[in-house]
Amino acid sequence: MFSHDTLDHFPKVSLLDDATPIQRLERLEQTLGLPAKDIQLFVKRDDFNSLGGGGNKLRKLEFIVGDALHRGADTVVAVGGLQSNFARLTAAVCAKLGLQCDLVLTSPTSSMPNDFARNGNMVLDRILGAHIHIVPTGITGREFAHEIAAKLSRRGCNPYLVELGGSSPIGALGYALCAFEIENQMRALGQSVSSIVLPNGSSGTHAGLAAGMYLAGKNPALIKAFSVLAPKEIAHAATVEKTQAVLKLLGSSVEANPMDIEISDEQLGDGYGIPTDAMKAAVHQMARTEGLFLDPVYGGKAFAGLLSDLSSGHYQSGERILFLMTGGSPGIFAYANHFLDEPAFD
Ligand SMILES: Cc1ncc(COP(=O)(O)O)c(C=O)c1O
């Protein structure tokens, strides 16, 4: 029988303050007329951690940096987009632990607003003292990161290269642990969650959570993810594969069933990081009813999906829905122009 103590065998650094809070969204429930249907909404505040501005990636970094230190690394090399939240949090964790941090960042080829290159996470990465390398044209971020790591090794450093978004099986262990955290917290609230909604980018959060649910004896089919990066089929295949890899890493004989992984790409719009009207409406609604900031790239799109499912009658009476708030609010400042076009009040 699997016990959550199995996760204790993996090297880990402690980066979270405590269990992140689960809060009820009562004003939003009222605004949407949910009390009449006996539907309740909760948020798991994984954006709510002190280190580096918080966010889902801290859970992954607990195991990734634990592994890096175990292997004697003195430098962490992370790959991401210019506005990567994972890059910002890697830089913050390295600062706290006294490690060198090299960020290999890809820039979109099409013209981008000044805010995108010079605001949000880019500002924070610089404040945190990360070494920033912009990927030149003609080479992938991954290839360039390997070149940077080789250069660092020649200089006598011991670099540890992290997978995109920290979504390696080791990183995803953080969310396997989170599945147990959610289960315990909901039980303490006297509730049983019937649906968990979250964004899916590089799939590690979803895969880790799904693996943890299998191990906790729960059905991961109650998770619904909204892809913000890849079309549904690609995101689905990647998530099933990663879930299986996490189960294997944990020595479990459980087989991930593709039917248990539910992903929609209805909120993807024109692609990764490209704003949609539904995302903007979701960011506004969450802020104006609950005072909480969703990010425009991940949480905003996933929450738009939840709002759409609620209005189309996808959820039944008695449902208890938990939305995973994954952080990323610095991204708002990279998209400032999309939120400044509201008419001014008289
Ligand atoms: C704020 C935020 N939410 C969600 C995600 C998606 O997580 P994953 O890449 O594990 O699917 C990311 C990934 O970068 C993120 O930064």
Short mmCIF file of C-alpha atoms and ligand atoms in Angstrom, two decimals:
data_model
loop_
_atom_site.label_atom_id
_atom_site.label_comp_id
_atom_site.label_asym_id
_atom_site.label_seq_id
_atom_site.Cartn_x
_atom_site.Cartn_y
_atom_site.Cartn_z
CA MET A 1 0.00 0.00 0.00
CA PHE A 2 1.39 3.39 -0.96
CA SER A 3 1.85 5.90 1.81
CA HIS A 4 2.56 9.56 1.32
CA ASP A 5 5.73 9.02 3.39
CA THR A 6 7.24 7.44 0.24
CA LEU A 7 7.74 11.01 -0.96
CA ASP A 8 10.01 11.63 2.04
CA HIS A 9 12.71 9.49 0.38
CA PHE A 10 13.34 12.17 -2.25
CA PRO A 11 15.75 15.02 -1.49
CA LYS A 12 13.72 18.17 -0.88
CA VAL A 13 14.30 21.72 0.28
CA SER A 14 11.55 23.40 2.24
CA LEU A 15 10.30 26.47 0.35
CA LEU A 16 6.63 26.73 1.33
CA ASP A 17 5.45 28.51 4.45
CA ASP A 18 2.75 25.97 5.25
CA ALA A 19 -0.24 24.34 3.56
CA THR A 20 -1.62 27.01 1.22
CA PRO A 21 -5.10 28.21 2.26
CA ILE A 22 -8.34 26.95 0.74
CA GLN A 23 -10.90 29.77 0.64
CA ARG A 24 -14.56 29.92 -0.36
CA LEU A 25 -15.58 32.37 -3.13
CA GLU A 26 -18.92 33.32 -1.62
CA ARG A 27 -19.45 36.65 -3.35
CA LEU A 28 -18.68 35.13 -6.71
CA GLU A 29 -21.09 32.26 -5.94
CA GLN A 30 -23.81 34.84 -5.23
CA THR A 31 -23.03 36.86 -8.36
CA LEU A 32 -23.33 33.70 -10.47
CA GLY A 33 -26.53 32.54 -8.74
CA LEU A 34 -24.88 29.35 -7.50
CA PRO A 35 -26.49 29.13 -4.02
CA ALA A 36 -29.83 28.28 -5.69
CA LYS A 37 -28.12 25.31 -7.35
CA ASP A 38 -26.20 24.31 -4.20
CA ILE A 39 -22.87 24.68 -6.01
CA GLN A 40 -19.90 25.93 -3.98
CA LEU A 41 -16.63 27.38 -5.26
CA PHE A 42 -13.30 27.20 -3.46
CA VAL A 43 -9.81 28.39 -4.35
CA LYS A 44 -6.58 26.71 -3.32
CA ARG A 45 -4.22 29.66 -2.92
CA ASP A 46 -1.00 28.26 -4.39
CA ASP A 47 -0.26 31.86 -5.37
CA PHE A 48 -0.02 32.63 -1.67
CA ASN A 49 3.55 31.98 -0.61
CA SER A 50 6.09 34.49 0.57
CA LEU A 51 9.15 33.37 -1.39
CA GLY A 52 9.66 35.11 -4.73
CA GLY A 53 6.04 36.22 -5.03
CA GLY A 54 4.69 32.65 -4.72
CA GLY A 55 3.14 30.32 -7.28
CA ASN A 56 2.78 26.67 -8.26
CA LYS A 57 6.41 26.36 -9.29
CA LEU A 58 7.62 26.54 -5.69
CA ARG A 59 6.18 23.06 -5.08
CA LYS A 60 8.16 21.73 -8.04
CA LEU A 61 11.31 23.59 -7.00
CA GLU A 62 11.27 21.97 -3.55
CA PHE A 63 12.12 18.65 -5.23
CA ILE A 64 14.11 20.01 -8.21
CA VAL A 65 16.49 22.07 -6.10
CA GLY A 66 16.58 19.27 -3.52
CA ASP A 67 17.84 16.99 -6.31
CA ALA A 68 20.28 19.67 -7.55
CA LEU A 69 21.83 20.08 -4.09
CA HIS A 70 21.95 16.31 -3.63
CA ARG A 71 24.03 16.15 -6.82
CA GLY A 72 26.37 18.88 -5.60
CA ALA A 73 25.19 21.56 -8.04
CA ASP A 74 26.20 25.17 -7.41
CA THR A 75 24.33 26.69 -10.38
CA VAL A 76 20.79 26.15 -11.68
CA VAL A 77 20.04 26.69 -15.38
CA ALA A 78 16.34 27.17 -16.19
CA VAL A 79 14.67 27.64 -19.58
CA GLY A 80 11.47 29.59 -20.23
CA GLY A 81 9.81 32.47 -22.01
CA LEU A 82 10.64 36.09 -21.24
CA GLN A 83 7.74 36.22 -18.79
CA SER A 84 8.28 32.78 -17.27
CA ASN A 85 7.05 32.51 -13.69
CA PHE A 86 9.17 29.40 -13.29
CA ALA A 87 12.29 31.40 -14.21
CA ARG A 88 11.43 34.11 -11.66
CA LEU A 89 10.84 31.57 -8.89
CA THR A 90 14.00 29.63 -9.75
CA ALA A 91 15.93 32.91 -9.43
CA ALA A 92 14.29 33.62 -6.06
CA VAL A 93 15.02 30.13 -4.71
CA CYS A 94 18.64 30.32 -5.89
CA ALA A 95 19.02 33.73 -4.22
CA LYS A 96 17.72 32.32 -0.95
CA LEU A 97 19.97 29.26 -1.09
CA GLY A 98 23.09 31.06 -2.34
CA LEU A 99 23.15 29.29 -5.71
CA GLN A 100 24.00 30.91 -9.04
CA CYS A 101 21.01 31.13 -11.38
CA ASP A 102 21.25 31.26 -15.18
CA LEU A 103 17.98 31.90 -17.01
CA VAL A 104 17.76 30.99 -20.69
CA LEU A 105 14.80 32.96 -22.00
CA THR A 106 13.10 32.75 -25.38
CA SER A 107 11.62 35.87 -26.86
CA PRO A 108 8.59 35.75 -29.21
CA THR A 109 9.67 36.50 -32.78
CA SER A 110 6.74 38.78 -33.59
CA SER A 111 6.94 42.36 -32.40
CA MET A 112 6.03 42.66 -28.76
CA PRO A 113 4.97 45.58 -26.62
CA ASN A 114 7.62 47.21 -24.48
CA ASP A 115 5.90 45.96 -21.32
CA PHE A 116 6.43 42.36 -22.36
CA ALA A 117 10.20 42.69 -22.61
CA ARG A 118 10.73 45.22 -19.85
CA ASN A 119 8.11 44.66 -17.16
CA GLY A 120 6.59 41.90 -15.02
CA ASN A 121 8.80 38.89 -14.40
CA MET A 122 11.67 40.36 -16.43
CA VAL A 123 12.07 43.15 -13.87
CA LEU A 124 11.92 40.69 -10.98
CA ASP A 125 14.47 38.31 -12.59
CA ARG A 126 16.92 41.20 -12.79
CA ILE A 127 16.27 42.37 -9.23
CA LEU A 128 16.89 38.79 -8.06
CA GLY A 129 20.32 38.87 -9.68
CA ALA A 130 19.82 36.06 -12.22
CA HIS A 131 22.18 35.83 -15.19
CA ILE A 132 19.89 36.30 -18.17
CA HIS A 133 20.65 34.78 -21.58
CA ILE A 134 18.27 35.56 -24.44
CA VAL A 135 18.05 32.67 -26.92
CA PRO A 136 19.39 33.75 -30.34
CA THR A 137 17.46 32.88 -33.51
CA GLY A 138 18.24 29.54 -35.16
CA ILE A 139 18.58 27.53 -31.95
CA THR A 140 16.02 26.18 -29.47
CA GLY A 141 15.94 27.25 -25.83
CA ARG A 142 16.86 23.73 -24.80
CA GLU A 143 19.86 23.57 -27.12
CA PHE A 144 21.05 26.98 -26.00
CA ALA A 145 20.65 25.97 -22.34
CA HIS A 146 22.88 22.95 -22.99
CA GLU A 147 25.50 25.29 -24.49
CA ILE A 148 25.29 27.59 -21.46
CA ALA A 149 25.57 24.63 -19.08
CA ALA A 150 28.63 23.31 -20.97
CA LYS A 151 30.23 26.77 -20.79
CA LEU A 152 29.56 26.94 -17.04
CA SER A 153 31.12 23.49 -16.56
CA ARG A 154 34.27 24.57 -18.45
CA ARG A 155 34.50 27.51 -16.03
CA GLY A 156 34.49 25.11 -13.07
CA CYS A 157 30.81 25.42 -12.07
CA ASN A 158 28.58 22.40 -11.45
CA PRO A 159 25.37 23.35 -13.27
CA TYR A 160 22.00 21.60 -12.94
CA LEU A 161 19.80 21.95 -16.01
CA VAL A 162 16.06 22.03 -15.32
CA GLU A 163 13.37 20.85 -17.74
CA LEU A 164 10.95 23.41 -19.24
CA GLY A 165 8.59 24.72 -16.57
CA GLY A 166 10.14 22.38 -14.00
CA SER A 167 7.80 19.69 -15.31
CA SER A 168 10.18 16.75 -14.90
CA PRO A 169 8.83 13.76 -12.94
CA ILE A 170 10.92 14.97 -9.99
CA GLY A 171 9.36 18.45 -10.16
CA ALA A 172 5.87 16.99 -10.46
CA LEU A 173 6.36 15.19 -7.12
CA GLY A 174 5.51 18.53 -5.50
CA TYR A 175 1.97 18.23 -6.83
CA ALA A 176 1.67 14.55 -5.90
CA LEU A 177 2.20 15.78 -2.35
CA CYS A 178 -0.31 18.58 -2.91
CA ALA A 179 -3.03 16.00 -3.72
CA PHE A 180 -2.71 14.73 -0.14
CA GLU A 181 -2.71 18.31 1.19
CA ILE A 182 -5.98 19.08 -0.63
CA GLU A 183 -7.58 15.87 0.57
CA ASN A 184 -6.67 16.61 4.22
CA GLN A 185 -7.79 20.25 4.03
CA MET A 186 -11.14 19.47 2.41
CA ARG A 187 -11.77 16.76 4.99
CA ALA A 188 -11.03 19.27 7.77
CA LEU A 189 -13.58 21.62 6.15
CA GLY A 190 -16.10 18.78 6.20
CA GLN A 191 -16.24 18.85 2.40
CA SER A 192 -15.46 16.43 -0.39
CA VAL A 193 -14.25 18.03 -3.59
CA SER A 194 -16.11 16.91 -6.71
CA SER A 195 -14.05 18.82 -9.26
CA ILE A 196 -10.60 20.45 -9.38
CA VAL A 197 -9.96 23.02 -12.13
CA LEU A 198 -6.51 24.24 -13.15
CA PRO A 199 -4.41 25.49 -16.08
CA ASN A 200 -2.15 23.07 -17.98
CA GLY A 201 1.03 24.49 -19.55
CA SER A 202 3.98 22.10 -19.46
CA SER A 203 1.67 19.53 -17.72
CA GLY A 204 3.72 18.91 -14.56
CA THR A 205 1.16 20.40 -12.18
CA HIS A 206 -1.71 18.37 -13.63
CA ALA A 207 0.39 15.18 -13.90
CA GLY A 208 1.71 15.44 -10.33
CA LEU A 209 -1.77 16.06 -8.95
CA ALA A 210 -3.21 13.16 -10.97
CA ALA A 211 -0.46 10.79 -9.76
CA GLY A 212 -1.02 11.92 -6.16
CA MET A 213 -4.75 11.31 -6.49
CA TYR A 214 -4.22 7.78 -7.75
CA LEU A 215 -1.95 7.16 -4.77
CA ALA A 216 -4.44 8.71 -2.35
CA GLY A 217 -7.12 6.35 -3.70
CA LYS A 218 -9.00 9.17 -5.50
CA ASN A 219 -10.01 9.36 -9.14
CA PRO A 220 -7.95 11.93 -11.10
CA ALA A 221 -10.83 12.17 -13.57
CA LEU A 222 -12.31 14.78 -11.26
CA ILE A 223 -9.53 17.16 -12.37
CA LYS A 224 -10.40 19.33 -15.37
CA ALA A 225 -7.48 21.20 -16.90
CA PHE A 226 -7.57 23.97 -19.47
CA SER A 227 -4.62 23.88 -21.82
CA VAL A 228 -2.95 27.26 -22.30
CA LEU A 229 -0.06 26.01 -24.43
CA ALA A 230 -0.82 23.05 -26.69
CA PRO A 231 -3.83 21.69 -28.56
CA LYS A 232 -5.84 19.21 -26.51
CA GLU A 233 -4.43 15.99 -28.02
CA ILE A 234 -0.81 17.03 -27.43
CA ALA A 235 -1.44 18.28 -23.89
CA HIS A 236 -3.38 15.09 -23.11
CA ALA A 237 -0.63 12.75 -24.36
CA ALA A 238 2.04 14.72 -22.45
CA THR A 239 0.01 14.69 -19.24
CA VAL A 240 -0.73 10.95 -19.39
CA GLU A 241 2.96 10.23 -20.04
CA LYS A 242 4.09 12.47 -17.18
CA THR A 243 1.52 11.01 -14.78
CA GLN A 244 2.86 7.55 -15.59
CA ALA A 245 6.45 8.75 -15.11
CA VAL A 246 5.63 10.17 -11.66
CA LEU A 247 3.90 6.92 -10.63
CA LYS A 248 6.95 4.97 -11.81
CA LEU A 249 9.34 7.27 -9.97
CA LEU A 250 7.35 6.59 -6.82
CA GLY A 251 7.63 2.84 -7.35
CA SER A 252 3.88 2.46 -7.86
CA SER A 253 2.43 -0.27 -10.09
CA VAL A 254 -0.67 1.85 -10.84
CA GLU A 255 -1.23 2.44 -14.58
CA ALA A 256 -2.37 5.93 -15.59
CA ASN A 257 -5.61 5.57 -17.55
CA PRO A 258 -5.86 8.09 -20.44
CA MET A 259 -9.63 8.32 -19.71
CA ASP A 260 -8.82 9.79 -16.29
CA ILE A 261 -7.01 12.83 -17.75
CA GLU A 262 -9.47 15.52 -18.85
CA ILE A 263 -8.15 18.50 -20.77
CA SER A 264 -9.99 21.16 -22.75
CA ASP A 265 -8.33 23.56 -25.17
CA GLU A 266 -11.43 25.74 -25.49
CA GLN A 267 -9.72 28.66 -23.76
CA LEU A 268 -6.43 28.48 -25.66
CA GLY A 269 -7.58 31.11 -28.17
CA ASP A 270 -4.89 31.97 -30.70
CA GLY A 271 -2.16 30.38 -28.59
CA TYR A 272 0.14 30.56 -25.59
CA GLY A 273 0.24 33.96 -23.95
CA ILE A 274 -2.16 35.50 -26.47
CA PRO A 275 -4.94 37.25 -24.54
CA THR A 276 -8.61 36.38 -25.12
CA ASP A 277 -11.72 38.39 -24.25
CA ALA A 278 -12.89 35.54 -21.97
CA MET A 279 -9.56 35.67 -20.07
CA LYS A 280 -9.88 39.43 -19.56
CA ALA A 281 -13.48 39.06 -18.37
CA ALA A 282 -12.41 36.29 -15.94
CA VAL A 283 -9.53 38.39 -14.53
CA HIS A 284 -11.91 41.32 -14.03
CA GLN A 285 -14.64 39.20 -12.46
CA MET A 286 -12.33 37.52 -9.94
CA ALA A 287 -10.76 40.86 -8.99
CA ARG A 288 -14.06 42.74 -8.74
CA THR A 289 -15.97 40.14 -6.72
CA GLU A 290 -13.23 38.59 -4.60
CA GLY A 291 -10.28 41.02 -4.73
CA LEU A 292 -7.97 38.29 -6.10
CA PHE A 293 -5.57 38.62 -9.04
CA LEU A 294 -5.53 35.91 -11.68
CA ASP A 295 -2.68 35.99 -14.17
CA PRO A 296 -3.40 36.56 -17.89
CA VAL A 297 -1.51 33.54 -19.28
CA TYR A 298 -2.57 30.63 -17.05
CA GLY A 299 -5.13 31.23 -14.30
CA GLY A 300 -7.12 33.80 -16.29
CA LYS A 301 -7.74 31.36 -19.13
CA ALA A 302 -8.47 28.40 -16.84
CA PHE A 303 -10.88 30.45 -14.76
CA ALA A 304 -12.59 31.61 -17.96
CA GLY A 305 -13.11 27.91 -18.70
CA LEU A 306 -14.64 27.32 -15.28
CA LEU A 307 -16.99 30.32 -15.69
CA SER A 308 -18.04 29.05 -19.10
CA ASP A 309 -18.71 25.54 -17.71
CA LEU A 310 -20.75 27.03 -14.86
CA SER A 311 -22.91 29.05 -17.23
CA SER A 312 -23.44 26.16 -19.64
CA GLY A 313 -24.80 23.90 -16.88
CA HIS A 314 -21.83 21.50 -16.91
CA TYR A 315 -21.95 21.33 -13.10
CA GLN A 316 -24.73 19.64 -11.13
CA SER A 317 -26.38 20.56 -7.86
CA GLY A 318 -24.24 19.62 -4.84
CA GLU A 319 -20.89 20.06 -6.63
CA ARG A 320 -17.92 21.40 -4.66
CA ILE A 321 -15.46 22.89 -7.13
CA LEU A 322 -11.86 23.74 -6.22
CA PHE A 323 -9.97 26.11 -8.49
CA LEU A 324 -6.18 25.90 -8.17
CA MET A 325 -4.79 29.45 -8.18
CA THR A 326 -1.28 28.90 -9.49
CA GLY A 327 0.13 32.45 -9.20
CA GLY A 328 1.76 34.45 -11.97
CA SER A 329 0.29 37.86 -11.14
CA PRO A 330 3.55 39.66 -12.18
CA GLY A 331 2.48 38.68 -15.71
CA ILE A 332 -0.34 41.25 -15.45
CA PHE A 333 2.25 44.02 -15.81
CA ALA A 334 3.60 42.46 -19.00
CA TYR A 335 0.08 42.76 -20.44
CA ALA A 336 -0.71 46.16 -18.89
CA ASN A 337 -2.07 47.62 -22.13
CA HIS A 338 -4.81 44.95 -22.22
CA PHE A 339 -6.09 46.08 -18.83
CA LEU A 340 -5.76 49.83 -19.34
CA ASP A 341 -8.28 50.07 -22.16
CA GLU A 342 -11.27 50.22 -19.79
CA PRO A 343 -13.26 53.46 -20.04
CA ALA A 344 -12.41 55.85 -17.19
CA PHE A 345 -15.11 56.58 -14.60
CA ASP A 346 -16.48 60.15 -14.47
C1 LIG B 1 1.24 30.81 -12.97
C2 LIG B 1 1.30 29.48 -13.64
N1 LIG B 1 0.21 28.70 -13.61
C3 LIG B 1 0.19 27.49 -14.21
C4 LIG B 1 1.29 27.02 -14.90
C5 LIG B 1 1.18 25.71 -15.58
O1 LIG B 1 1.84 24.71 -14.88
P1 LIG B 1 2.45 23.48 -15.67
O2 LIG B 1 3.53 24.03 -16.55
O3 LIG B 1 2.95 22.58 -14.62
O4 LIG B 1 1.34 22.88 -16.47
C6 LIG B 1 2.45 27.80 -14.95
C7 LIG B 1 3.62 27.33 -15.71
O5 LIG B 1 4.47 28.04 -16.10
C8 LIG B 1 2.46 29.06 -14.30
O6 LIG B 1 3.55 29.85 -14.32
#
